[in-house]
Amino acid sequence: AALSLAAAGTAQADLAPDLEEQVRRGPNSAQAVRVIIQYTHPQADGRGLLRAFGGEVLQEHPLINGFTATIPQKALRGLS
């Protein structure tokens, strides 16, 4: 599943369709979800925001300007 952030700290993000459906079915689930977060602006960095929502960076992906992370499913709406 993927999550694209327009810029760090912004409220504009896109969830992949499968992730959108998963969140719709369980909006209050505390289950950790593994996602790839990719920024649309190279200077964006949402690692602090991710941690504030209980997430953790697992692996950096500099070639796609993003990283793999885990985050509680219920926190995905807060990032999107």
GROMACS .gro file of C-alpha atoms in nm:
model
   80
    1ALA     CA    1   0.000   0.000   0.000
    2ALA     CA    2   0.116   0.352  -0.061
    3LEU     CA    3   0.064   0.699   0.077
    4SER     CA    4   0.182   1.009  -0.110
    5LEU     CA    5   0.231   1.331   0.083
    6ALA     CA    6   0.228   1.662  -0.101
    7ALA     CA    7   0.445   1.830   0.162
    8ALA     CA    8   0.546   1.771   0.520
    9GLY     CA    9   0.275   1.873   0.760
   10THR     CA   10   0.012   1.932   0.496
   11ALA     CA   11  -0.331   1.777   0.507
   12GLN     CA   12  -0.321   1.675   0.140
   13ALA     CA   13  -0.227   1.316   0.074
   14ASP     CA   14  -0.342   1.030  -0.145
   15LEU     CA   15  -0.402   0.677  -0.020
   16ALA     CA   16  -0.369   0.386  -0.260
   17PRO     CA   17  -0.713   0.240  -0.341
   18ASP     CA   18  -0.648  -0.085  -0.151
   19LEU     CA   19  -0.535   0.109   0.155
   20GLU     CA   20  -0.834   0.342   0.129
   21GLU     CA   21  -1.065   0.038   0.135
   22GLN     CA   22  -0.880  -0.113   0.431
   23VAL     CA   23  -0.914   0.210   0.630
   24ARG     CA   24  -1.281   0.239   0.533
   25ARG     CA   25  -1.349  -0.109   0.672
   26GLY     CA   26  -1.158  -0.047   0.997
   27PRO     CA   27  -1.117   0.327   1.062
   28ASN     CA   28  -1.039   0.276   1.433
   29SER     CA   29  -0.806  -0.022   1.399
   30ALA     CA   30  -0.477   0.004   1.590
   31GLN     CA   31  -0.324  -0.262   1.365
   32ALA     CA   32   0.016  -0.155   1.228
   33VAL     CA   33   0.009  -0.109   0.852
   34ARG     CA   34   0.322  -0.117   0.639
   35VAL     CA   35   0.320   0.159   0.379
   36ILE     CA   36   0.552   0.332   0.137
   37ILE     CA   37   0.538   0.706   0.187
   38GLN     CA   38   0.652   0.908  -0.112
   39TYR     CA   39   0.680   1.285  -0.126
   40THR     CA   40   0.578   1.484  -0.432
   41HIS     CA   41   0.817   1.765  -0.333
   42PRO     CA   42   1.185   1.678  -0.280
   43GLN     CA   43   1.223   1.913   0.018
   44ALA     CA   44   0.926   1.759   0.203
   45ASP     CA   45   1.006   1.545   0.506
   46GLY     CA   46   0.726   1.409   0.720
   47ARG     CA   47   0.925   1.185   0.954
   48GLY     CA   48   0.833   1.397   1.258
   49LEU     CA   49   0.468   1.394   1.157
   50LEU     CA   50   0.484   1.018   1.107
   51ARG     CA   51   0.630   0.970   1.458
   52ALA     CA   52   0.364   1.201   1.605
   53PHE     CA   53   0.100   0.961   1.468
   54GLY     CA   54   0.278   0.657   1.616
   55GLY     CA   55   0.462   0.556   1.301
   56GLU     CA   56   0.814   0.429   1.251
   57VAL     CA   57   1.047   0.456   0.951
   58LEU     CA   58   1.173   0.113   0.845
   59GLN     CA   59   1.378   0.183   0.533
   60GLU     CA   60   1.477   0.487   0.327
   61HIS     CA   61   1.413   0.499  -0.050
   62PRO     CA   62   1.603   0.804  -0.181
   63LEU     CA   63   1.552   0.714  -0.548
   64ILE     CA   64   1.177   0.759  -0.513
   65ASN     CA   65   1.198   1.037  -0.252
   66GLY     CA   66   1.031   0.829   0.015
   67PHE     CA   67   1.055   0.555   0.274
   68THR     CA   68   0.883   0.243   0.403
   69ALA     CA   69   0.713   0.283   0.739
   70THR     CA   70   0.466   0.124   0.975
   71ILE     CA   71   0.180   0.328   1.115
   72PRO     CA   72  -0.137   0.242   1.303
   73GLN     CA   73  -0.422   0.205   1.055
   74LYS     CA   74  -0.636   0.452   1.250
   75ALA     CA   75  -0.366   0.719   1.207
   76LEU     CA   76  -0.371   0.709   0.826
   77ARG     CA   77  -0.666   0.948   0.808
   78GLY     CA   78  -0.466   1.197   1.014
   79LEU     CA   79  -0.193   1.197   0.752
   80SER     CA   80  -0.432   1.214   0.458
   0.00000   0.00000   0.00000
